[in-house]
XYZ file of N, CA and C in Angstrom:
429
model
N 1.094 -1.108 0.803
C 0.257 0.295 -0.199
C 0.797 1.065 0.208
N 1.070 2.042 -0.501
C 1.024 3.408 -0.888
C 1.346 4.348 0.231
N 2.284 4.842 1.197
C 2.457 5.112 2.192
C 1.743 6.944 2.506
N 0.899 6.830 3.025
C 0.321 8.256 2.227
C 0.894 9.514 3.377
N 1.588 8.633 4.022
C 1.828 10.058 5.333
C 3.541 9.653 4.265
N 4.832 9.195 4.231
C 5.165 8.992 3.448
C 6.483 10.090 3.937
N 8.125 10.945 3.264
C 8.619 11.417 3.473
C 9.003 11.898 2.133
N 8.294 11.568 1.499
C 8.569 12.256 -0.305
C 7.901 13.681 -0.924
N 8.913 13.906 -1.905
C 8.156 15.284 -1.704
C 6.456 14.756 -3.190
N 6.251 14.743 -3.671
C 4.816 13.122 -4.336
C 3.774 13.848 -2.853
N 4.597 12.772 -1.798
C 3.799 11.786 -0.534
C 3.169 13.705 0.466
N 4.279 14.079 -0.045
C 3.954 15.425 1.129
C 3.020 16.433 0.019
N 2.704 16.659 -0.911
C 2.245 17.098 -1.643
C 0.622 16.574 -1.609
N 1.021 15.303 -2.225
C -0.425 14.585 -1.312
C -1.482 14.926 -0.127
N -0.295 14.621 0.901
C -1.381 14.713 2.457
C -1.407 15.814 2.631
N -0.512 17.191 2.222
C -0.894 18.573 2.708
C -1.852 19.234 1.307
N -2.671 18.469 1.226
C -3.185 18.959 -0.233
C -5.069 19.642 0.557
N -5.070 20.840 0.509
C -6.526 20.560 0.279
C -7.760 20.343 -0.706
N -9.176 20.387 0.609
C -9.818 19.911 -1.229
C -9.436 20.161 -2.533
N -9.398 22.034 -2.734
C -9.119 21.523 -3.913
C -8.370 22.194 -4.199
N -7.303 21.059 -4.195
C -5.698 20.743 -4.518
C -4.549 22.101 -4.358
N -5.000 23.435 -3.895
C -3.720 24.563 -4.248
C -3.379 24.155 -2.612
N -1.674 24.530 -2.913
C -1.336 23.287 -1.668
C -0.040 24.935 -1.208
N 0.674 25.306 -2.577
C 1.110 26.386 -2.320
C 2.512 26.206 -2.479
N 2.776 25.103 -2.815
C 3.884 24.417 -3.507
C 3.918 23.924 -5.403
N 2.809 24.865 -5.510
C 2.971 24.081 -6.992
C 3.422 25.055 -7.679
N 4.042 25.071 -9.079
C 4.814 26.240 -9.861
C 4.056 26.735 -10.523
N 2.867 26.168 -11.278
C 2.483 27.340 -11.795
C 0.577 27.003 -11.902
N 0.375 27.552 -10.593
C -1.208 27.278 -10.173
C -2.212 27.569 -11.578
N -1.912 27.497 -13.246
C -2.622 28.956 -13.506
C -3.470 27.012 -14.740
N -2.532 25.861 -13.974
C -2.735 24.488 -14.938
C -3.632 23.482 -14.251
N -4.886 23.758 -15.086
C -5.231 22.237 -13.492
C -5.208 21.170 -14.454
N -4.561 20.268 -13.373
C -4.215 18.644 -14.101
C -4.932 17.599 -12.270
N -5.026 16.543 -12.338
C -4.800 15.924 -11.318
C -3.492 15.067 -11.623
N -3.187 14.496 -10.124
C -1.464 13.344 -9.593
C -1.696 12.049 -9.798
N -1.646 11.218 -10.678
C -2.104 10.054 -9.797
C -0.634 9.635 -8.903
N -0.325 9.289 -7.699
C 1.188 8.989 -7.395
C 1.701 7.318 -6.952
N 2.017 6.763 -7.441
C 2.503 5.198 -7.074
C 3.703 4.719 -6.602
N 3.449 4.268 -5.936
C 4.965 3.473 -5.634
C 6.230 3.289 -6.678
N 7.551 3.613 -6.863
C 8.352 3.557 -7.504
C 8.225 2.735 -8.496
N 8.497 1.603 -8.157
C 8.842 0.185 -8.722
C 7.409 -0.180 -10.302
N 6.226 -0.509 -8.826
C 5.013 -0.595 -10.005
C 4.996 1.029 -11.304
N 5.209 1.925 -10.667
C 5.277 3.301 -11.955
C 5.672 2.802 -12.656
N 7.349 2.793 -12.450
C 8.857 2.782 -14.028
C 7.652 1.230 -14.943
N 7.344 0.548 -14.123
C 7.151 -0.568 -15.189
C 5.371 -0.682 -15.915
N 4.933 0.860 -15.522
C 3.627 1.283 -16.011
C 4.032 2.354 -16.896
N 4.999 2.324 -16.225
C 5.828 3.291 -17.946
C 5.666 3.064 -19.536
N 6.419 2.035 -19.135
C 7.202 0.809 -20.355
C 5.699 0.695 -20.852
N 4.639 0.500 -19.617
C 3.728 -0.624 -20.601
C 2.800 0.627 -22.058
N 3.218 2.238 -20.414
C 2.346 2.588 -21.663
C 3.197 3.391 -22.182
N 4.138 3.641 -22.383
C 5.429 3.701 -23.446
C 5.308 2.212 -25.240
N 4.725 1.091 -24.797
C 5.256 0.462 -25.490
C 3.556 0.043 -26.519
N 2.349 1.065 -25.662
C 0.600 0.685 -26.063
C 0.604 1.778 -26.186
N 0.547 2.811 -25.555
C -0.534 3.974 -26.749
C 0.245 5.076 -25.652
N 1.452 5.462 -24.933
C 1.366 6.519 -24.552
C 1.444 6.780 -24.171
N 2.238 7.675 -22.906
C 2.661 8.067 -21.592
C 2.685 9.697 -21.482
N 1.725 10.255 -20.970
C 1.731 11.471 -20.828
C 3.030 11.867 -19.760
N 3.194 13.514 -19.107
C 3.977 13.449 -18.008
C 4.258 12.713 -16.864
N 5.469 12.376 -16.267
C 5.263 11.721 -15.952
C 6.546 12.076 -14.523
N 6.454 12.622 -13.431
C 7.328 13.289 -12.345
C 7.857 12.215 -11.500
N 8.926 12.831 -11.512
C 9.096 11.310 -10.004
C 9.993 12.433 -9.048
N 9.841 11.797 -7.343
C 10.063 12.668 -6.345
C 12.270 12.279 -6.235
N 12.412 13.340 -5.986
C 14.214 13.299 -5.687
C 15.041 11.621 -4.924
N 13.897 10.934 -3.646
C 14.604 10.291 -3.500
C 13.962 8.415 -4.305
N 13.302 9.355 -4.824
C 13.614 7.534 -5.919
C 12.327 6.852 -4.985
N 11.344 6.999 -4.792
C 10.532 6.453 -3.556
C 8.838 6.507 -4.682
N 8.661 7.643 -5.759
C 7.520 7.643 -5.315
C 7.363 8.387 -7.220
N 5.925 7.554 -8.189
C 6.776 8.265 -9.357
C 4.760 9.162 -8.805
N 4.294 10.382 -9.686
C 3.152 10.666 -10.222
C 2.610 10.765 -11.857
N 1.417 10.206 -11.991
C 1.494 10.823 -13.186
C 0.525 11.972 -13.659
N 0.524 12.867 -14.170
C -0.246 13.972 -14.474
C -1.738 13.020 -15.591
N -2.805 13.509 -14.589
C -3.877 12.757 -15.509
C -4.935 14.065 -16.129
N -5.779 14.052 -16.415
C -6.674 15.396 -17.029
C -7.894 15.798 -15.305
N -8.052 17.063 -15.570
C -9.100 17.159 -14.272
C -10.022 16.180 -14.283
N -9.907 16.252 -12.663
C -11.440 15.908 -12.596
C -11.690 13.676 -12.627
N -10.204 13.624 -13.212
C -9.738 12.230 -12.461
C -9.720 11.793 -10.693
N -9.808 13.021 -10.241
C -9.526 12.594 -8.976
C -10.710 12.297 -8.111
N -11.506 12.780 -8.590
C -13.485 11.975 -8.646
C -13.344 11.480 -8.436
N -12.884 9.836 -8.932
C -13.202 8.472 -9.398
C -12.417 7.777 -9.391
N -11.150 8.365 -9.010
C -10.255 7.822 -8.695
C -10.617 6.552 -7.532
N -9.725 5.166 -8.115
C -9.823 4.500 -6.506
C -9.097 2.965 -6.892
N -8.018 2.905 -7.089
C -7.094 1.473 -7.391
C -6.385 2.118 -5.769
N -6.530 0.647 -5.170
C -5.205 0.560 -4.569
C -4.334 0.354 -4.677
N -3.115 0.537 -3.567
C -1.818 0.565 -3.761
C -1.705 2.399 -4.533
N -2.291 3.392 -4.586
C -1.612 4.414 -5.611
C -3.376 6.234 -4.887
N -2.452 7.197 -4.930
C -3.508 8.220 -4.875
C -3.863 9.100 -5.988
N -4.660 9.667 -6.405
C -5.056 10.628 -6.587
C -5.719 11.764 -6.115
N -5.008 12.747 -6.853
C -5.122 14.096 -6.067
C -5.326 15.473 -7.125
N -6.180 16.386 -6.600
C -6.616 17.421 -8.379
C -5.443 18.190 -7.706
N -4.398 18.678 -8.404
C -3.480 20.115 -8.343
C -3.558 20.873 -9.292
N -2.386 21.785 -9.738
C -2.299 21.949 -11.084
C -1.404 21.977 -11.329
N -0.538 21.588 -12.972
C 0.035 21.832 -13.078
C 0.933 23.205 -14.121
N 1.833 22.004 -14.654
C 2.660 23.480 -16.121
C 2.374 23.790 -17.092
N 2.315 25.557 -17.362
C 1.870 25.364 -18.823
C 2.280 25.097 -19.784
N 1.756 24.619 -20.399
C 2.541 24.086 -22.362
C 3.197 24.802 -22.950
N 4.522 24.437 -22.172
C 5.799 24.399 -23.413
C 6.954 24.769 -22.122
N 6.710 24.366 -20.607
C 7.347 24.972 -19.816
C 8.288 23.774 -19.174
N 9.499 23.837 -18.834
C 10.124 22.626 -18.084
C 9.846 22.868 -16.464
N 9.076 23.170 -15.545
C 8.634 23.688 -14.783
C 7.898 22.628 -14.106
N 8.536 21.097 -13.202
C 7.991 20.612 -12.531
C 6.448 20.978 -11.320
N 5.567 21.177 -12.048
C 4.128 21.291 -10.472
C 4.631 20.917 -8.882
N 5.206 20.404 -8.837
C 5.125 20.275 -7.826
C 6.776 20.129 -7.210
N 7.047 20.877 -5.992
C 8.724 21.202 -5.337
C 8.788 20.299 -5.099
N 10.573 19.866 -5.145
C 11.225 18.744 -5.052
C 10.878 17.327 -5.989
N 10.408 17.679 -6.774
C 10.946 17.089 -7.934
C 11.188 16.814 -8.943
N 11.510 15.765 -10.183
C 12.194 16.042 -11.061
C 11.057 15.277 -12.436
N 11.063 15.899 -13.757
C 10.587 14.529 -14.788
C 11.046 13.423 -14.786
N 10.616 12.570 -15.086
C 10.688 11.331 -15.854
C 10.691 11.619 -17.356
N 9.193 11.766 -17.139
C 9.059 11.816 -18.919
C 8.728 13.753 -18.575
N 9.507 14.508 -19.123
C 9.151 15.784 -19.291
C 7.789 16.241 -20.605
N 7.155 17.340 -20.234
C 5.609 17.379 -21.001
C 6.684 17.635 -21.929
N 7.966 17.853 -22.769
C 8.164 17.973 -23.960
C 8.039 17.144 -24.917
N 8.783 15.717 -24.177
C 8.792 14.570 -24.534
C 6.914 13.415 -24.803
N 6.371 13.705 -24.194
C 5.420 13.078 -23.796
C 4.392 13.349 -24.996
N 3.545 12.203 -25.637
C 3.137 12.004 -26.483
C 1.372 12.544 -26.477
N 1.604 12.977 -25.248
C 0.055 13.348 -25.261
C 0.157 14.429 -23.840
N -0.628 15.485 -23.461
C -0.714 16.033 -22.278
C -1.410 15.655 -20.662
N -1.845 14.486 -20.482
C -1.705 13.625 -19.614
C -2.199 12.212 -20.007
N -2.083 11.693 -19.974
C -1.896 10.373 -19.475
C -3.930 10.277 -18.816
N -4.101 8.975 -20.527
C -5.914 8.372 -20.352
C -5.603 7.727 -18.558
N -6.725 7.829 -17.981
C -6.668 7.726 -16.531
C -7.146 5.918 -16.592
N -7.504 5.958 -17.466
C -8.490 4.660 -18.083
C -7.350 3.418 -18.407
N -6.393 4.001 -19.135
C -5.514 3.534 -19.728
C -4.172 3.043 -18.435
N -3.749 4.545 -17.884
C -2.683 3.921 -16.314
C -3.794 3.607 -15.914
N -5.173 2.803 -15.380
C -5.239 2.177 -14.640
C -4.842 0.410 -15.392
N -5.292 0.019 -16.049
C -4.956 -0.869 -17.199
C -2.918 -1.088 -16.741
N -2.495 0.068 -16.965
C -1.345 -0.321 -17.377
C -0.619 -0.814 -15.475
N -0.689 0.719 -14.879
C -0.767 0.294 -13.345
C -0.754 -1.771 -13.067
N -2.355 -2.143 -13.034
C -2.935 -3.393 -12.948
C -2.227 -4.458 -13.056
N -1.624 -4.019 -14.314
C -0.869 -5.204 -15.546
C 0.525 -4.928 -15.300
N 1.087 -3.447 -14.201
C 1.881 -3.649 -13.946
C 2.426 -4.150 -12.450
N 1.587 -4.092 -11.950
C 1.456 -5.141 -9.793
C 1.502 -6.412 -10.677
N 1.003 -7.259 -11.598
C 0.561 -8.507 -12.004
C 1.017 -8.944 -12.438
N 2.475 -8.158 -13.239
C 3.604 -8.916 -13.900
C 4.715 -8.770 -12.514
N 5.197 -7.882 -11.480
C 6.049 -7.299 -10.675
C 5.827 -8.441 -8.783
N 3.925 -9.090 -9.812
C 4.087 -10.627 -8.426
C 3.733 -11.957 -9.398
N 4.105 -12.277 -10.768
C 4.794 -12.956 -11.140
C 6.451 -13.219 -11.229
N 6.972 -12.046 -10.843
C 8.868 -12.226 -11.215
C 8.912 -12.291 -9.989
N 8.214 -11.795 -8.862
C 8.601 -12.078 -7.118
C 8.263 -13.778 -6.918
N 6.711 -14.014 -7.084
C 7.170 -15.722 -7.460
C 8.457 -16.437 -7.812
N 8.706 -15.849 -9.283
C 9.673 -17.185 -9.719
C 11.201 -16.613 -9.700
N 11.407 -15.357 -8.381
C 12.627 -15.522 -7.559
C 13.167 -16.307 -6.554
N 12.123 -16.902 -6.209
C 11.889 -17.563 -4.596
C 12.610 -18.323 -4.751
């Protein structure tokens, strides 16, 4: 399960985010988006799956390397319910900006390299579920 009270920048953002999503930690408050955060291991596998199939939007990583954050369309947080992940309302970067929307993070997939401005929630959910199954099978085979 994802530690929602952890010490990473993305989890601090999530834990401190008021209901409307403005935290004071966001670099450019004018562009609405939501942020799905996941443990790095599952997130990296999901990034690979999405790159191979349907494309991935911008992805953040915290500087500690514990968490990845996928930018998803606004409104996703209202419907998101996937164990091991969390989705919060936030504000992203304007198109063409290199500045991450959460302080203490960097881009794994910068907006300029992403084929889409946000990852589709249904595709992200499918990729995360596939990543979890793949990693569980790998863990079983290594015992």
